[in-house]
CSV table of C-alpha atoms in Angstrom, one decimal:
chain,number,residue,atom,x,y,z
N,4,UNK,CA,31.9,123.2,86.0
N,5,UNK,CA,31.7,119.4,86.0
N,6,UNK,CA,33.0,117.2,88.7
N,7,UNK,CA,36.7,116.2,88.5
N,8,UNK,CA,37.2,112.5,87.5
N,9,UNK,CA,39.3,110.3,89.7
N,10,UNK,CA,40.5,106.8,88.4
N,11,UNK,CA,41.6,104.1,90.7
N,12,UNK,CA,44.3,102.0,89.0
N,13,UNK,CA,46.8,99.3,90.0
N,14,UNK,CA,47.7,95.7,89.3
N,15,UNK,CA,45.1,92.9,90.1
N,16,UNK,CA,44.0,92.0,93.6
N,17,UNK,CA,45.3,95.1,95.4
N,18,UNK,CA,41.8,96.1,96.6
N,19,UNK,CA,40.6,98.6,93.9
N,20,UNK,CA,37.0,97.5,94.0
N,21,UNK,CA,37.0,97.4,97.8
N,22,UNK,CA,38.3,101.0,97.9
N,23,UNK,CA,35.8,102.0,95.2
N,24,UNK,CA,32.8,100.5,97.1
N,25,UNK,CA,34.0,102.0,100.4
N,26,UNK,CA,34.2,105.5,98.9
N,27,UNK,CA,30.9,105.1,97.2
N,28,UNK,CA,29.4,104.0,100.6
N,29,UNK,CA,27.1,105.7,103.1
N,30,UNK,CA,29.7,107.3,105.4
N,31,UNK,CA,31.8,109.3,102.9
N,32,UNK,CA,29.8,109.7,99.8
N,33,UNK,CA,26.3,110.5,98.5
N,34,UNK,CA,25.5,108.2,95.6
N,35,UNK,CA,22.1,108.5,93.9
N,36,UNK,CA,20.6,106.1,91.4
N,37,UNK,CA,20.3,107.7,88.0
N,38,UNK,CA,17.3,106.8,85.9
N,39,UNK,CA,18.2,104.2,83.3
N,40,UNK,CA,21.6,103.4,84.8
N,41,UNK,CA,22.1,99.9,86.0
N,42,UNK,CA,23.7,99.1,89.3
N,43,UNK,CA,26.8,97.4,87.9
N,44,UNK,CA,28.3,100.7,86.7
N,45,UNK,CA,32.0,101.3,87.2
N,46,UNK,CA,31.6,104.9,88.2
N,47,UNK,CA,30.1,106.6,91.2
N,48,UNK,CA,29.5,110.2,92.3
N,49,UNK,CA,31.3,110.7,95.5
N,50,UNK,CA,31.3,113.7,98.0
N,51,UNK,CA,34.2,114.3,100.4
N,52,UNK,CA,33.6,117.3,102.8
N,53,UNK,CA,32.4,120.0,100.4
N,54,UNK,CA,34.1,118.5,97.3
N,55,UNK,CA,32.3,116.4,94.7
N,56,UNK,CA,34.0,114.0,92.3
N,57,UNK,CA,33.3,111.2,89.9
N,58,UNK,CA,35.2,108.0,90.8
N,59,UNK,CA,36.1,105.3,88.2
N,60,UNK,CA,36.9,101.7,89.0
N,61,UNK,CA,39.2,99.8,86.6
N,62,UNK,CA,40.3,96.3,86.0
N,63,UNK,CA,43.7,95.3,87.3
N,64,UNK,CA,46.7,96.2,85.1
N,65,UNK,CA,49.0,93.3,84.2
N,66,UNK,CA,51.6,95.2,82.1
N,67,UNK,CA,53.1,92.2,80.3
N,68,UNK,CA,50.6,89.5,79.4
N,69,UNK,CA,49.2,87.5,76.5
N,70,UNK,CA,46.0,86.7,78.3
N,71,UNK,CA,43.1,88.2,76.3
N,72,UNK,CA,41.0,89.1,79.4
N,73,UNK,CA,44.0,90.8,81.1
N,74,UNK,CA,44.8,92.7,77.9
N,75,UNK,CA,41.2,94.0,77.8
N,76,UNK,CA,41.5,95.0,81.5
N,77,UNK,CA,44.7,96.9,80.7
N,78,UNK,CA,43.0,98.7,77.8
N,79,UNK,CA,40.1,99.7,80.1
N,80,UNK,CA,42.5,101.1,82.7
N,81,UNK,CA,44.4,103.1,80.0
N,82,UNK,CA,41.1,104.6,78.9
N,83,UNK,CA,40.3,105.5,82.5
N,84,UNK,CA,43.7,107.1,82.9
N,85,UNK,CA,43.3,109.1,79.7
N,86,UNK,CA,39.9,110.4,81.0
N,87,UNK,CA,40.9,111.2,84.6
N,88,UNK,CA,41.9,114.5,86.2
N,89,UNK,CA,43.8,112.6,88.9
N,90,UNK,CA,44.8,108.9,89.4
N,91,UNK,CA,44.8,107.0,92.6
N,92,UNK,CA,47.7,104.4,92.2
N,93,UNK,CA,46.8,101.5,94.6
N,94,UNK,CA,49.4,99.0,95.8
N,95,UNK,CA,49.3,96.2,98.4
N,96,UNK,CA,51.6,96.4,101.5
N,97,UNK,CA,51.2,92.6,102.1
N,98,UNK,CA,52.5,91.6,98.7
N,99,UNK,CA,55.1,94.3,98.9
N,100,UNK,CA,56.7,96.2,96.0
N,101,UNK,CA,56.6,94.1,92.8
N,102,UNK,CA,57.9,94.4,89.2
N,103,UNK,CA,54.3,94.9,88.0
N,104,UNK,CA,54.0,97.9,90.4
N,105,UNK,CA,57.2,99.5,88.8
N,106,UNK,CA,55.7,98.9,85.3
N,107,UNK,CA,52.4,100.4,86.3
N,108,UNK,CA,54.3,103.4,87.7
N,109,UNK,CA,56.1,103.8,84.3
N,110,UNK,CA,52.7,103.8,82.5
N,111,UNK,CA,51.4,106.5,84.9
N,112,UNK,CA,54.4,108.7,84.5
N,113,UNK,CA,53.8,108.7,80.7
N,114,UNK,CA,50.2,110.0,81.2
N,115,UNK,CA,51.6,113.2,82.9
N,116,UNK,CA,48.5,113.2,85.1
N,117,UNK,CA,48.6,113.9,88.8
N,118,UNK,CA,49.0,110.7,90.8
N,119,UNK,CA,48.4,109.9,94.4
N,120,UNK,CA,50.3,106.8,95.5
N,121,UNK,CA,48.2,104.7,98.0
N,122,UNK,CA,49.4,101.6,99.9
N,123,UNK,CA,46.4,99.4,100.8
N,124,UNK,CA,45.8,96.8,103.5
N,125,UNK,CA,47.6,98.7,106.2
N,126,UNK,CA,45.3,97.5,109.1
N,127,UNK,CA,48.0,98.1,111.7
N,128,UNK,CA,50.3,101.1,111.4
N,129,UNK,CA,52.8,99.7,114.0
N,130,UNK,CA,53.0,96.4,112.1
N,131,UNK,CA,53.1,97.6,108.4
N,132,UNK,CA,54.6,101.2,108.4
N,133,UNK,CA,58.2,100.0,107.9
N,134,UNK,CA,56.9,98.2,104.7
N,135,UNK,CA,55.1,101.2,103.5
N,136,UNK,CA,58.4,103.2,103.2
N,137,UNK,CA,59.6,100.7,100.6
N,138,UNK,CA,57.0,102.2,98.2
N,139,UNK,CA,59.1,105.5,98.0
N,140,UNK,CA,61.2,103.5,95.6
N,141,UNK,CA,58.5,103.9,92.9
N,142,UNK,CA,59.5,107.5,92.6
N,143,UNK,CA,55.8,108.6,92.7
N,144,UNK,CA,56.0,110.8,95.8
N,145,UNK,CA,54.7,110.1,99.3
N,146,UNK,CA,52.8,106.8,99.8
N,147,UNK,CA,49.5,107.2,101.7
N,148,UNK,CA,48.8,104.1,104.0
N,149,UNK,CA,45.2,103.1,104.1
N,150,UNK,CA,42.9,100.1,104.8
N,151,UNK,CA,40.0,100.2,102.4
N,152,UNK,CA,38.2,97.4,104.2
N,153,UNK,CA,38.4,98.9,107.6
N,154,UNK,CA,38.1,102.6,106.3
N,155,UNK,CA,41.4,103.8,107.8
N,156,UNK,CA,43.5,106.6,106.3
N,157,UNK,CA,40.9,107.6,103.7
N,158,UNK,CA,40.7,111.2,104.8
N,159,UNK,CA,44.4,111.9,104.3
N,160,UNK,CA,44.3,110.2,100.9
N,161,UNK,CA,41.3,112.2,99.7
N,162,UNK,CA,42.9,115.5,101.0
N,163,UNK,CA,45.9,114.6,98.8
N,164,UNK,CA,43.6,114.0,95.8
N,165,UNK,CA,41.9,117.4,96.3
N,166,UNK,CA,45.3,119.1,96.6
N,167,UNK,CA,46.3,117.8,93.1
N,168,UNK,CA,43.1,119.3,91.7
N,169,UNK,CA,43.5,122.8,93.2
N,170,UNK,CA,43.8,125.5,90.6
N,171,UNK,CA,42.3,123.4,87.8
N,172,UNK,CA,38.6,124.0,88.7
N,173,UNK,CA,38.3,127.4,87.2
N,174,UNK,CA,39.4,126.6,83.6
N,175,UNK,CA,36.0,125.7,82.2
N,176,UNK,CA,34.2,128.2,84.4
N,177,UNK,CA,36.0,131.1,82.8
N,178,UNK,CA,35.0,129.9,79.3
N,179,UNK,CA,31.5,131.2,78.8
N,180,UNK,CA,31.0,129.6,75.4
N,181,UNK,CA,28.2,127.0,75.2
N,182,UNK,CA,29.6,123.5,75.2
N,183,UNK,CA,28.0,120.7,73.2
N,184,UNK,CA,28.9,117.0,73.8
N,185,UNK,CA,28.2,114.6,70.9
N,186,UNK,CA,27.8,111.2,72.7
N,187,UNK,CA,26.4,107.8,72.0
N,188,UNK,CA,27.4,104.1,71.7
N,189,UNK,CA,30.4,103.1,69.7
N,190,UNK,CA,30.0,103.2,65.9
N,191,UNK,CA,26.7,105.2,66.0
N,192,UNK,CA,28.1,107.9,63.7
N,193,UNK,CA,29.4,110.6,66.1
N,194,UNK,CA,32.5,111.4,64.0
N,195,UNK,CA,30.3,111.8,60.9
N,196,UNK,CA,27.9,114.2,62.6
N,197,UNK,CA,30.8,116.3,64.0
N,198,UNK,CA,32.3,116.5,60.5
N,199,UNK,CA,28.9,117.6,59.1
N,200,UNK,CA,28.5,120.2,61.8
N,201,UNK,CA,32.0,121.5,61.0
N,202,UNK,CA,31.4,121.5,57.3
N,203,UNK,CA,30.5,124.3,54.9
N,204,UNK,CA,28.8,127.4,56.4
N,205,UNK,CA,30.7,126.8,59.6
N,206,UNK,CA,33.7,128.9,60.6
N,207,UNK,CA,36.2,126.8,62.5
N,208,UNK,CA,38.0,129.1,64.9
N,209,UNK,CA,40.8,126.6,65.9
N,210,UNK,CA,41.5,123.0,66.8
N,211,UNK,CA,42.4,122.6,70.4
N,212,UNK,CA,43.5,119.1,71.4
N,213,UNK,CA,44.6,117.7,74.8
N,214,UNK,CA,42.1,119.2,77.3
N,215,UNK,CA,42.2,117.8,80.8
N,216,UNK,CA,40.4,114.7,79.6
N,217,UNK,CA,42.1,114.3,76.2
N,218,UNK,CA,38.8,114.8,74.3
N,219,UNK,CA,39.0,116.9,71.2
N,220,UNK,CA,37.5,120.4,71.7
N,221,UNK,CA,36.6,122.2,68.5
N,222,UNK,CA,35.4,125.8,68.7
N,223,UNK,CA,33.1,126.8,65.9
N,224,UNK,CA,31.0,129.9,65.0
N,225,UNK,CA,27.3,129.6,64.0
N,226,UNK,CA,25.1,132.6,63.3
N,227,UNK,CA,27.7,134.9,65.0
N,228,UNK,CA,27.8,132.8,68.2
N,229,UNK,CA,30.9,130.8,69.2
N,230,UNK,CA,30.4,127.2,70.5
N,231,UNK,CA,32.7,124.4,71.7
N,232,UNK,CA,32.0,120.9,70.3
N,233,UNK,CA,33.3,118.2,72.6
N,234,UNK,CA,34.0,115.3,70.3
N,235,UNK,CA,34.1,112.0,72.2
N,236,UNK,CA,34.9,110.1,69.0
N,237,UNK,CA,38.2,112.0,68.9
N,238,UNK,CA,39.2,110.6,72.2
N,239,UNK,CA,38.5,107.1,70.9
N,240,UNK,CA,40.9,107.7,68.0
N,241,UNK,CA,43.6,108.9,70.4
N,242,UNK,CA,43.5,106.1,72.9
N,243,UNK,CA,42.9,103.3,70.3
N,244,UNK,CA,40.6,101.5,72.7
N,245,UNK,CA,38.8,98.4,71.4
N,246,UNK,CA,35.2,99.4,71.0
N,247,UNK,CA,33.7,96.0,71.8
N,248,UNK,CA,34.0,96.7,75.5
N,249,UNK,CA,30.8,98.7,75.6
N,250,UNK,CA,30.5,98.9,79.4
N,251,UNK,CA,33.8,100.9,79.5
N,252,UNK,CA,32.9,103.3,76.8
N,253,UNK,CA,30.7,105.0,79.4
N,254,UNK,CA,33.9,106.4,81.0
N,255,UNK,CA,34.5,108.7,78.1
N,256,UNK,CA,30.9,109.7,78.1
N,257,UNK,CA,30.8,110.7,81.8
N,258,UNK,CA,33.8,113.0,81.1
N,259,UNK,CA,32.1,114.7,78.1
N,260,UNK,CA,28.7,115.2,79.8
N,261,UNK,CA,30.4,116.7,82.9
N,262,UNK,CA,31.7,119.5,80.8
N,263,UNK,CA,28.7,120.1,78.5
N,264,UNK,CA,25.8,122.5,78.6
N,265,UNK,CA,23.9,120.5,75.9
N,266,UNK,CA,24.2,116.7,75.2
N,267,UNK,CA,23.4,115.4,71.7
N,268,UNK,CA,22.7,111.7,72.2
N,269,UNK,CA,23.0,109.7,69.0
N,270,UNK,CA,20.9,106.6,68.6
N,271,UNK,CA,21.3,104.0,65.8
N,272,UNK,CA,18.0,104.0,63.9
N,273,UNK,CA,18.5,100.4,62.6
N,274,UNK,CA,19.3,99.0,66.1
N,275,UNK,CA,16.7,101.1,68.0
N,276,UNK,CA,17.0,102.4,71.6
N,277,UNK,CA,19.2,100.2,73.8
N,278,UNK,CA,20.0,100.0,77.5
N,279,UNK,CA,23.3,101.8,76.8
N,280,UNK,CA,21.4,104.7,75.3
N,281,UNK,CA,19.2,104.8,78.5
N,282,UNK,CA,22.3,104.9,80.6
N,283,UNK,CA,23.7,107.9,78.7
N,284,UNK,CA,20.3,109.7,78.8
N,285,UNK,CA,20.2,109.1,82.5
N,286,UNK,CA,23.7,110.6,83.0
N,287,UNK,CA,22.6,113.8,81.1
N,288,UNK,CA,19.4,114.0,83.1
N,289,UNK,CA,21.1,113.5,86.4
N,290,UNK,CA,23.6,116.3,85.7
N,291,UNK,CA,20.9,118.7,84.6
N,292,UNK,CA,22.1,119.0,81.0
N,293,UNK,CA,20.0,120.0,78.0
N,294,UNK,CA,19.3,116.9,75.9
N,295,UNK,CA,18.7,116.3,72.2
N,296,UNK,CA,18.2,112.8,70.8
N,297,UNK,CA,19.5,112.5,67.2
N,298,UNK,CA,18.3,109.3,65.6
N,299,UNK,CA,21.0,108.6,63.0
N,300,UNK,CA,21.1,106.3,59.9
N,301,UNK,CA,17.5,107.2,59.2
N,302,UNK,CA,18.2,106.8,55.5
N,303,UNK,CA,18.7,103.0,56.2
N,304,UNK,CA,15.2,102.5,57.7
N,305,UNK,CA,12.3,101.3,55.6
N,306,UNK,CA,9.5,103.8,56.1
N,307,UNK,CA,5.7,103.7,56.1
N,308,UNK,CA,3.1,106.4,56.9
N,309,UNK,CA,3.6,106.1,60.7
N,310,UNK,CA,7.3,105.2,61.0
N,311,UNK,CA,8.3,108.5,62.6
N,312,UNK,CA,5.4,108.5,65.1
N,313,UNK,CA,6.0,104.8,66.0
N,314,UNK,CA,9.8,105.4,66.5
N,315,UNK,CA,9.1,108.5,68.5
N,316,UNK,CA,6.7,106.7,70.7
N,317,UNK,CA,9.2,103.9,71.3
N,318,UNK,CA,11.9,106.4,72.3
N,319,UNK,CA,9.5,108.2,74.7
N,320,UNK,CA,8.6,104.8,76.2
N,321,UNK,CA,12.1,103.6,76.9
N,322,UNK,CA,13.4,107.1,77.9
N,323,UNK,CA,10.3,108.0,79.8
N,324,UNK,CA,12.4,109.8,82.5
N,325,UNK,CA,13.4,112.5,79.9
N,326,UNK,CA,10.1,113.5,78.3
N,327,UNK,CA,11.4,117.0,77.7
N,328,UNK,CA,14.2,115.7,75.3
N,329,UNK,CA,14.0,117.0,71.7
N,330,UNK,CA,14.1,114.3,69.0
N,331,UNK,CA,15.4,114.7,65.5
N,332,UNK,CA,15.8,112.0,62.7
N,333,UNK,CA,19.0,112.5,60.7
N,334,UNK,CA,21.5,110.8,58.4
N,335,UNK,CA,25.0,112.0,59.2
N,336,UNK,CA,26.3,110.1,56.1
N,337,UNK,CA,24.0,111.9,53.6
N,338,UNK,CA,23.6,115.1,55.6
N,339,UNK,CA,19.8,114.7,55.8
N,340,UNK,CA,18.4,117.1,58.5
N,341,UNK,CA,21.8,117.6,60.1
N,342,UNK,CA,21.2,121.4,59.8
N,343,UNK,CA,18.2,120.9,62.1
N,344,UNK,CA,20.5,119.6,64.9
N,345,UNK,CA,22.1,123.1,65.3
N,346,UNK,CA,18.7,124.8,65.2
N,347,UNK,CA,17.7,122.5,68.2
N,348,UNK,CA,21.0,123.1,70.0
N,349,UNK,CA,20.4,126.9,69.8
N,350,UNK,CA,16.9,126.5,71.1
N,351,UNK,CA,17.9,124.1,74.0
N,352,UNK,CA,20.8,126.4,75.1
N,353,UNK,CA,18.3,129.3,75.3
N,354,UNK,CA,15.8,127.3,77.3
N,355,UNK,CA,18.5,125.8,79.5
N,356,UNK,CA,19.5,129.4,80.6
N,357,UNK,CA,16.0,130.9,80.6
N,358,UNK,CA,15.0,132.9,83.6
N,359,UNK,CA,11.3,133.6,84.4
N,360,UNK,CA,10.1,136.6,86.4
N,361,UNK,CA,8.7,135.8,89.9
N,362,UNK,CA,5.5,137.6,89.3
N,363,UNK,CA,4.7,135.6,86.2
N,364,UNK,CA,5.6,132.4,87.9
N,365,UNK,CA,3.2,133.1,90.8
N,366,UNK,CA,0.4,133.9,88.4
N,367,UNK,CA,0.9,130.5,86.7
N,368,UNK,CA,0.9,128.8,90.1
N,369,UNK,CA,-2.3,130.6,91.3
N,370,UNK,CA,-4.1,129.5,88.1
N,371,UNK,CA,-2.8,126.0,88.4
N,372,UNK,CA,-4.1,125.7,92.0
N,373,UNK,CA,-7.5,127.1,90.9
N,374,UNK,CA,-7.8,124.5,88.2
N,375,UNK,CA,-6.7,121.6,90.3
N,376,UNK,CA,-6.9,121.7,94.1
N,377,UNK,CA,-3.8,120.7,96.0
N,378,UNK,CA,-3.9,117.3,97.9
N,379,UNK,CA,-4.8,116.9,101.5
N,380,UNK,CA,-4.2,114.4,104.2
N,381,UNK,CA,-6.1,113.8,107.5
N,382,UNK,CA,-8.0,117.1,107.1
N,383,UNK,CA,-4.8,119.2,106.4
N,384,UNK,CA,-4.6,120.6,102.9
N,385,UNK,CA,-1.4,121.6,101.1
N,386,UNK,CA,-1.0,125.4,100.6
N,387,UNK,CA,1.3,126.8,98.0
N,388,UNK,CA,2.5,130.3,99.1
N,389,UNK,CA,5.1,131.4,96.7
N,390,UNK,CA,7.3,130.2,93.8
N,391,UNK,CA,10.6,131.7,92.6
N,392,UNK,CA,13.4,130.8,90.3
N,393,UNK,CA,16.8,130.4,92.0
N,394,UNK,CA,19.1,129.2,89.3
N,395,UNK,CA,19.6,128.4,85.6
N,396,UNK,CA,21.4,125.6,83.7
N,397,UNK,CA,19.1,123.9,84.4
N,398,UNK,CA,16.2,126.2,85.4
N,399,UNK,CA,15.6,125.6,89.1
N,400,UNK,CA,12.6,126.7,91.2
N,401,UNK,CA,11.7,126.7,94.9
N,402,UNK,CA,8.1,126.4,96.0
N,403,UNK,CA,7.3,127.5,99.5
N,404,UNK,CA,4.5,125.5,101.1
N,405,UNK,CA,2.8,125.0,104.5
N,406,UNK,CA,3.7,121.3,104.8
N,407,UNK,CA,6.3,119.6,102.7
N,408,UNK,CA,4.9,116.0,103.2
N,409,UNK,CA,1.7,117.0,101.6
N,410,UNK,CA,3.4,117.9,98.3
N,411,UNK,CA,2.8,114.6,96.4
N,412,UNK,CA,5.2,114.0,93.5
N,413,UNK,CA,2.2,113.9,91.1
N,414,UNK,CA,1.1,117.4,92.1
N,415,UNK,CA,4.7,118.6,91.8
N,416,UNK,CA,4.8,117.1,88.3
N,417,UNK,CA,1.4,118.9,87.5
N,418,UNK,CA,2.9,122.3,88.6
N,419,UNK,CA,6.0,121.6,86.4
N,420,UNK,CA,3.8,120.8,83.4
N,421,UNK,CA,1.9,124.1,83.9
N,422,UNK,CA,5.2,126.0,83.9
N,423,UNK,CA,6.3,124.0,80.8
N,424,UNK,CA,3.0,124.7,79.1
N,425,UNK,CA,3.6,128.5,79.3
N,426,UNK,CA,7.3,128.6,78.7
N,427,UNK,CA,8.1,125.4,76.9
N,428,UNK,CA,11.6,124.7,78.3
N,429,UNK,CA,12.0,122.2,75.4
N,430,UNK,CA,15.1,120.1,75.7
N,431,UNK,CA,16.0,121.0,79.3
N,432,UNK,CA,15.2,119.4,82.6
N,433,UNK,CA,13.6,121.5,85.4
N,434,UNK,CA,14.5,121.2,89.0
N,435,UNK,CA,11.8,122.0,91.6
N,436,UNK,CA,12.6,122.1,95.4
N,437,UNK,CA,9.9,122.3,98.1
N,438,UNK,CA,10.5,124.4,101.2
N,439,UNK,CA,8.3,124.8,104.2
N,440,UNK,CA,7.4,128.1,105.8
N,441,UNK,CA,4.8,129.3,108.3
N,442,UNK,CA,1.7,131.2,107.1
N,443,UNK,CA,2.5,134.3,109.1
N,444,UNK,CA,5.9,134.5,107.4
C-alpha cells in the first residue's frame, strides 16, 4: 500500500510553505534525497509517529483573479486537491476570516475530500484563541490552531489528519491484482500506449473511474492474468490542468507510483532523457517499484547501425542509479513493439515478487567471498556469516556480519551483483540491509 497523499492548500501568504518545511524538517519527519530528484521539489515524504505520508505544497489560491501567475497557482492547487487523500486547509488568524477563505472553502467542499481546517500563526493561545473561533463560520468543522514557525499545535493537527484516513488504508491491500502505472512527462504518448495495451487481444474487465486519487483504473486480462492499469493521462483529462507547468505534473506521478507494483516510464525518443525523466525514475527507485523504460516515438528517429546501442548507453548514463531497469524501444502511434511492453511487465512482476531459498543464497555468498576477499580495516577483516531474504516487492535481503562499518558500499554492490548474476532480478531494485552479530551467535 502506498503512502497517503496530503495537500496543503489556502490563499496566498497564510504560511503554507512554512508549514510544509516544518513538517519536512528534522524533528517530525524523515526526508531522504531520492536519486535524480532535485531539491526544489514540492512534495516530501513525512513520518508522524508510526504513520508515513507524502506531503504536497501548493501555490496560494486566489479564487477570483485575472492575473496569469495566480491562475496558474490556482490550477496547481486544484491538481493537488484532485490527487490528495486528505487536504489541510490553512488560514491565517492575524488576517482573520476573509472572502477568499470562504471561496476556497467552497472549492474544497466540491472535491468531497476529507479536509482538516488549520488556523496558522497562533503564537499565543491566550491572545489569539477568541479569533480562532471565528473560523467555525467556514462550516469546515473544528479549526486546529497552530504556529508553523514555532512548531506549536502540530501534533493535534497531524492526529486529525490521520483520523480522516482511518479505514481507507486497506482498500488497495485487499486487491492482489498487479498494478501497472504508465507515467512520464506531458505529451510523451501515455494515452496512446494505454489504448494500444487495451486494444485487440485484450479483455477489458470493466472501467472504474474515481479512485481515491481520481486516476483512471482499468482492469484488463492478459494470458489469463488480471492486471490493473493506472492511467495518469486519464487524470489529466479530468482535471483539465495546463500541461506547461511541468514541475507540478510530478504530483500526479507521485500518486500513481505510490499505488503501483511496476512503473512504465515513457521517454520521448526525439527529445531524449530529461531531468524530469530522472525525477520520475528516482521516485520509482526510492519506493522500490519495478521499472521499465519505454522509449516512445522510435519511428520518428533517424537510425544508423548503432542507434539503439548509443541511445541505451545514454539512458544508462543519465539514469545510472537504476541499472536494473528494462529498456524497450516502441512507437505507441504505430504499435511497433508495444506487445513487448506487456512481456516485460510480466517478467518484472515475477522478479519483483521472487523469493530465493536461504540455502541457495548462502552458497552464492560463500562463492562470492571466495572469489573476492571482504575488505579489512586496521587489521580487522569483514566476515559475512549468513544471508537471508526477508521480504519481496522489492526483494529484500539481510546479511549478518561481524562489524557493520567494514561493509563498504562497493563490496555490498559486489554481493548484489553476484545475486543478480544468478537470479537476474531484471527490472526490479534489490534492498540489502547489514546487521551485526557476534561470532558465537
